[in-house]
Short mmCIF file of C-alpha atoms in Angstrom, two decimals:
data_model
loop_
_atom_site.label_atom_id
_atom_site.label_comp_id
_atom_site.label_asym_id
_atom_site.label_seq_id
_atom_site.Cartn_x
_atom_site.Cartn_y
_atom_site.Cartn_z
CA MET A 1 0.28 0.02 -0.24
CA LEU A 2 2.56 2.39 0.83
CA PRO A 3 4.13 2.29 -2.48
CA ALA A 4 1.21 2.60 -4.18
CA ALA A 5 0.47 5.50 -1.98
CA ALA A 6 3.92 7.12 -2.81
CA VAL A 7 3.40 7.10 -6.59
CA CYS A 8 -0.04 8.81 -6.40
CA ALA A 9 1.58 11.49 -4.27
CA LEU A 10 4.32 11.77 -6.59
CA LEU A 11 2.05 11.97 -9.80
CA ILE A 12 -0.40 14.60 -8.12
CA PRO A 13 2.37 17.42 -7.95
CA CYS A 14 3.57 16.55 -11.39
CA ALA A 15 0.50 16.55 -12.83
CA ALA A 16 -0.64 19.83 -11.02
CA ALA A 17 2.72 21.26 -12.34
CA GLN A 18 2.08 20.30 -15.87
CA ALA A 19 -1.40 21.84 -15.95
CA ALA A 20 -0.37 24.91 -14.75
CA PHE A 21 1.28 26.22 -17.91
CA ILE A 22 0.52 25.00 -21.33
CA GLN A 23 3.84 24.72 -22.88
CA TYR A 24 4.70 24.40 -26.94
CA SER A 25 7.85 24.08 -29.20
CA PHE A 26 7.77 25.04 -32.57
CA THR A 27 10.15 25.10 -35.88
CA GLY A 28 9.65 27.20 -39.14
CA THR A 29 11.55 28.96 -41.83
CA VAL A 30 12.67 32.55 -42.75
CA GLY A 31 10.72 33.65 -45.91
CA GLY A 32 11.83 37.10 -45.99
CA ALA A 33 13.86 39.90 -43.88
CA SER A 34 14.24 43.66 -44.43
CA GLY A 35 17.54 44.47 -45.96
CA ALA A 36 19.15 45.62 -42.78
CA LEU A 37 18.99 42.23 -41.17
CA ARG A 38 19.34 40.01 -44.42
CA SER A 39 23.11 39.52 -44.31
CA ASP A 40 22.89 38.42 -40.61
CA ILE A 41 19.68 36.24 -40.94
CA PRO A 42 19.31 35.35 -44.73
CA VAL A 43 16.18 33.95 -46.25
CA GLY A 44 15.78 30.06 -45.79
CA SER A 45 17.43 30.14 -42.34
CA ALA A 46 16.10 27.35 -39.68
CA MET A 47 13.76 28.72 -36.76
CA SER A 48 12.92 27.67 -34.01
CA GLY A 49 11.53 28.20 -30.50
CA THR A 50 9.31 27.38 -27.14
CA PHE A 51 6.56 29.45 -25.49
CA SER A 52 4.36 28.92 -22.66
CA PHE A 53 0.98 30.47 -21.38
CA ASP A 54 -1.35 30.25 -18.52
CA PRO A 55 -4.78 28.78 -19.66
CA THR A 56 -6.52 30.29 -16.35
CA THR A 57 -5.89 34.02 -17.58
CA SER A 58 -9.13 35.70 -17.42
CA PRO A 59 -10.02 37.75 -20.84
CA THR A 60 -10.07 41.71 -20.53
CA GLY A 61 -12.24 41.72 -23.84
CA THR A 62 -13.68 39.06 -26.39
CA GLY A 63 -10.80 36.67 -27.05
CA ARG A 64 -8.12 38.88 -25.67
CA TYR A 65 -6.06 37.53 -23.01
CA MET A 66 -3.39 39.81 -21.64
CA GLY A 67 -0.57 38.59 -19.48
CA ALA A 68 -1.49 35.21 -20.78
CA LEU A 69 2.49 34.42 -21.95
CA GLN A 70 4.73 32.91 -19.10
CA GLY A 71 7.55 32.22 -21.14
CA PHE A 72 9.01 32.46 -24.68
CA SER A 73 12.48 31.95 -26.35
CA LEU A 74 13.42 31.64 -30.37
CA ASN A 75 16.40 31.13 -32.37
CA VAL A 76 16.61 32.07 -36.01
CA GLY A 77 19.64 31.26 -37.82
CA GLY A 78 21.93 31.05 -34.66
CA TYR A 79 20.47 34.46 -33.63
CA SER A 80 18.68 34.34 -30.36
CA VAL A 81 16.00 36.41 -28.17
CA SER A 82 13.88 35.62 -25.11
CA PHE A 83 10.79 36.46 -23.32
CA ASP A 84 10.96 40.12 -22.08
CA PRO A 85 8.59 40.05 -18.80
CA SER A 86 9.15 43.92 -18.48
CA GLY A 87 7.83 44.59 -22.00
CA ASP A 88 4.32 46.33 -22.86
CA VAL A 89 3.22 43.73 -25.11
CA ASN A 90 2.05 40.26 -23.73
CA LEU A 91 -1.09 38.76 -25.13
CA ILE A 92 -3.16 35.74 -26.62
CA ARG A 93 -5.94 36.78 -29.13
CA LEU A 94 -8.51 34.63 -30.19
CA THR A 95 -11.26 35.20 -32.95
CA ASP A 96 -13.72 32.90 -34.06
CA ASN A 97 -15.69 34.03 -36.88
CA PRO A 98 -17.32 32.07 -39.90
CA SER A 99 -15.15 34.28 -42.36
CA GLY A 100 -11.93 33.42 -40.84
CA ASP A 101 -10.40 32.14 -37.31
CA LEU A 102 -7.43 33.51 -35.70
CA TRP A 103 -4.89 32.23 -32.64
CA ARG A 104 -2.86 35.21 -32.39
CA LEU A 105 0.33 35.24 -29.97
CA ARG A 106 2.26 38.43 -29.20
CA THR A 107 5.17 39.05 -26.71
CA SER A 108 7.83 41.88 -26.11
CA VAL A 109 11.29 40.10 -26.57
CA MET A 110 14.81 41.26 -25.82
CA GLY A 111 18.16 39.99 -27.15
CA ASP A 112 21.25 41.60 -28.73
CA GLY A 113 20.82 44.34 -31.38
CA ILE A 114 21.90 43.73 -34.96
CA GLY A 115 23.68 46.62 -36.21
CA GLN A 116 21.52 49.75 -35.00
CA TYR A 117 18.35 47.74 -34.55
CA SER A 118 17.14 45.78 -31.14
CA PRO A 119 14.48 43.42 -31.19
CA THR A 120 11.27 44.33 -29.96
CA GLU A 121 8.23 41.93 -30.56
CA PHE A 122 7.56 38.69 -31.52
CA ARG A 123 4.19 37.46 -33.49
CA LEU A 124 2.52 34.51 -34.27
CA ASP A 125 -0.41 34.42 -36.42
CA LEU A 126 -1.83 31.12 -36.71
CA ALA A 127 -5.43 31.49 -39.14
CA ASP A 128 -7.91 29.58 -40.87
CA GLU A 129 -9.63 31.36 -43.79
CA ASP A 130 -12.67 28.82 -43.51
CA GLY A 131 -13.72 29.35 -39.98
CA LEU A 132 -13.42 26.04 -38.45
CA ALA A 133 -10.47 25.54 -36.52
CA ILE A 134 -11.37 27.46 -33.33
CA ASN A 135 -14.74 27.25 -31.60
CA GLY A 136 -15.43 29.89 -28.75
CA THR A 137 -12.75 32.30 -27.73
CA SER A 138 -12.08 30.77 -24.36
CA LEU A 139 -8.26 30.65 -24.18
CA GLN A 140 -7.53 27.39 -25.61
CA ASP A 141 -4.24 25.20 -26.89
CA PRO A 142 -3.01 26.34 -30.51
CA PRO A 143 -4.98 24.97 -33.43
CA SER A 144 -3.50 21.80 -35.24
CA LEU A 145 -1.36 23.31 -38.09
CA GLY A 146 -3.34 20.79 -40.36
CA SER A 147 -6.53 22.56 -39.82
CA LEU A 148 -5.05 25.95 -40.65
CA THR A 149 -4.61 27.91 -44.04
CA SER A 150 -1.83 30.22 -43.01
CA THR A 151 0.85 30.10 -40.01
CA HIS A 152 2.62 33.13 -40.11
CA TRP A 153 5.33 34.69 -37.75
CA ARG A 154 7.43 37.82 -37.60
CA LEU A 155 10.21 39.28 -35.18
CA VAL A 156 10.35 42.90 -35.33
CA PHE A 157 13.39 45.17 -34.72
CA GLU A 158 13.39 48.73 -33.94
CA ASP A 159 16.13 51.66 -34.04
CA ALA A 160 16.50 54.70 -31.75
CA ASP A 161 14.49 56.68 -34.07
CA GLY A 162 11.58 54.26 -33.92
CA ARG A 163 12.24 52.78 -37.43
CA MET A 164 11.04 49.26 -37.66
CA VAL A 165 12.58 46.22 -39.87
CA ARG A 166 11.33 42.57 -39.35
CA ILE A 167 12.33 39.04 -40.28
CA GLN A 168 9.36 36.89 -41.14
CA GLY A 169 8.12 33.46 -42.11
CA VAL A 170 6.11 30.33 -41.83
CA LEU A 171 5.75 27.82 -39.10
CA ASN A 172 6.38 24.13 -39.88
CA SER A 173 5.63 22.69 -36.76
CA LEU A 174 4.04 23.01 -33.45
CA THR A 175 3.85 20.56 -30.66
CA ALA A 176 3.34 20.28 -26.96
CA VAL A 177 6.67 20.17 -24.83
CA PRO A 178 6.57 16.47 -22.74
CA LEU A 179 7.64 16.44 -18.97
CA PRO A 180 11.50 16.76 -18.87
CA ALA A 181 13.16 13.44 -18.51
CA ALA A 182 15.13 14.77 -15.50
CA VAL A 183 11.64 15.12 -13.57
CA LEU A 184 10.69 11.56 -14.73
CA LEU A 185 13.86 9.89 -13.40
CA PHE A 186 13.93 12.21 -10.04
CA GLY A 187 10.30 10.72 -9.45
CA ALA A 188 11.34 7.07 -10.41
CA GLY A 189 14.19 7.48 -7.99
CA LEU A 190 11.93 8.90 -4.95
CA ILE A 191 9.62 5.94 -5.78
CA SER A 192 12.26 3.44 -5.43
CA LEU A 193 13.77 5.02 -2.08
CA VAL A 194 10.13 4.75 -0.35
CA GLY A 195 9.89 1.27 -1.55
CA LEU A 196 13.21 0.38 -0.12
CA GLY A 197 12.16 2.26 3.27
CA ALA A 198 9.07 0.38 3.42
CA GLY A 199 10.81 -2.84 2.99
CA GLY A 200 13.46 -2.07 5.82
CA LEU A 201 10.54 -0.89 7.96
CA ARG A 202 9.05 -4.49 7.73
CA ASN A 203 12.03 -6.21 8.39
CA LEU A 204 12.39 -4.40 11.14
CA ARG A 205 9.14 -4.99 12.64
CA GLY A 206 9.58 -8.48 11.77
CA ALA A 207 12.61 -8.82 13.84
CA LYS A 208 11.25 -7.29 16.78
CA ALA A 209 8.39 -9.57 16.55
#
């Protein structure tokens, strides 16, 4: 009974931790870049990253969830940016419309500058022109890429005078991030220790009897 109880006790916190934030990883390709960025990040460069969001965030309007993003990282052709929690852009917007659905992620980012330009914002637009990919505007997991008609992303840069340039492209994959192997191994180790401890306790009681 004790090992079984230990397994349940370990699974509950792990499940709660996983349920707290929805986590995803994604890959894509650079389809275009402003001239000021093209030499550093050429067209055709690979893109990959991760993001997480809090599904319990309350909407501030129809389909607008401010502050939903909890983490973000991006690598484009060897250039990296990360989530900027102090930035003024952090939202997920959902639109359910017969003439077109949209699942949009926007977040402030930070990273090294390229020339005179610094990264400011990342945007991901998952859209379905048929209006079938999204049902309702309650915050939900991103729709499957196979159900969409477009999967565009852009990384925006800005200079000291407010001039904007960008890198953009399409998303190729979007998958849920599994529970890290280290967490699974840690849990398995704890279960083993509990089992050994229970066996030792039974042996000790048997000896006293």
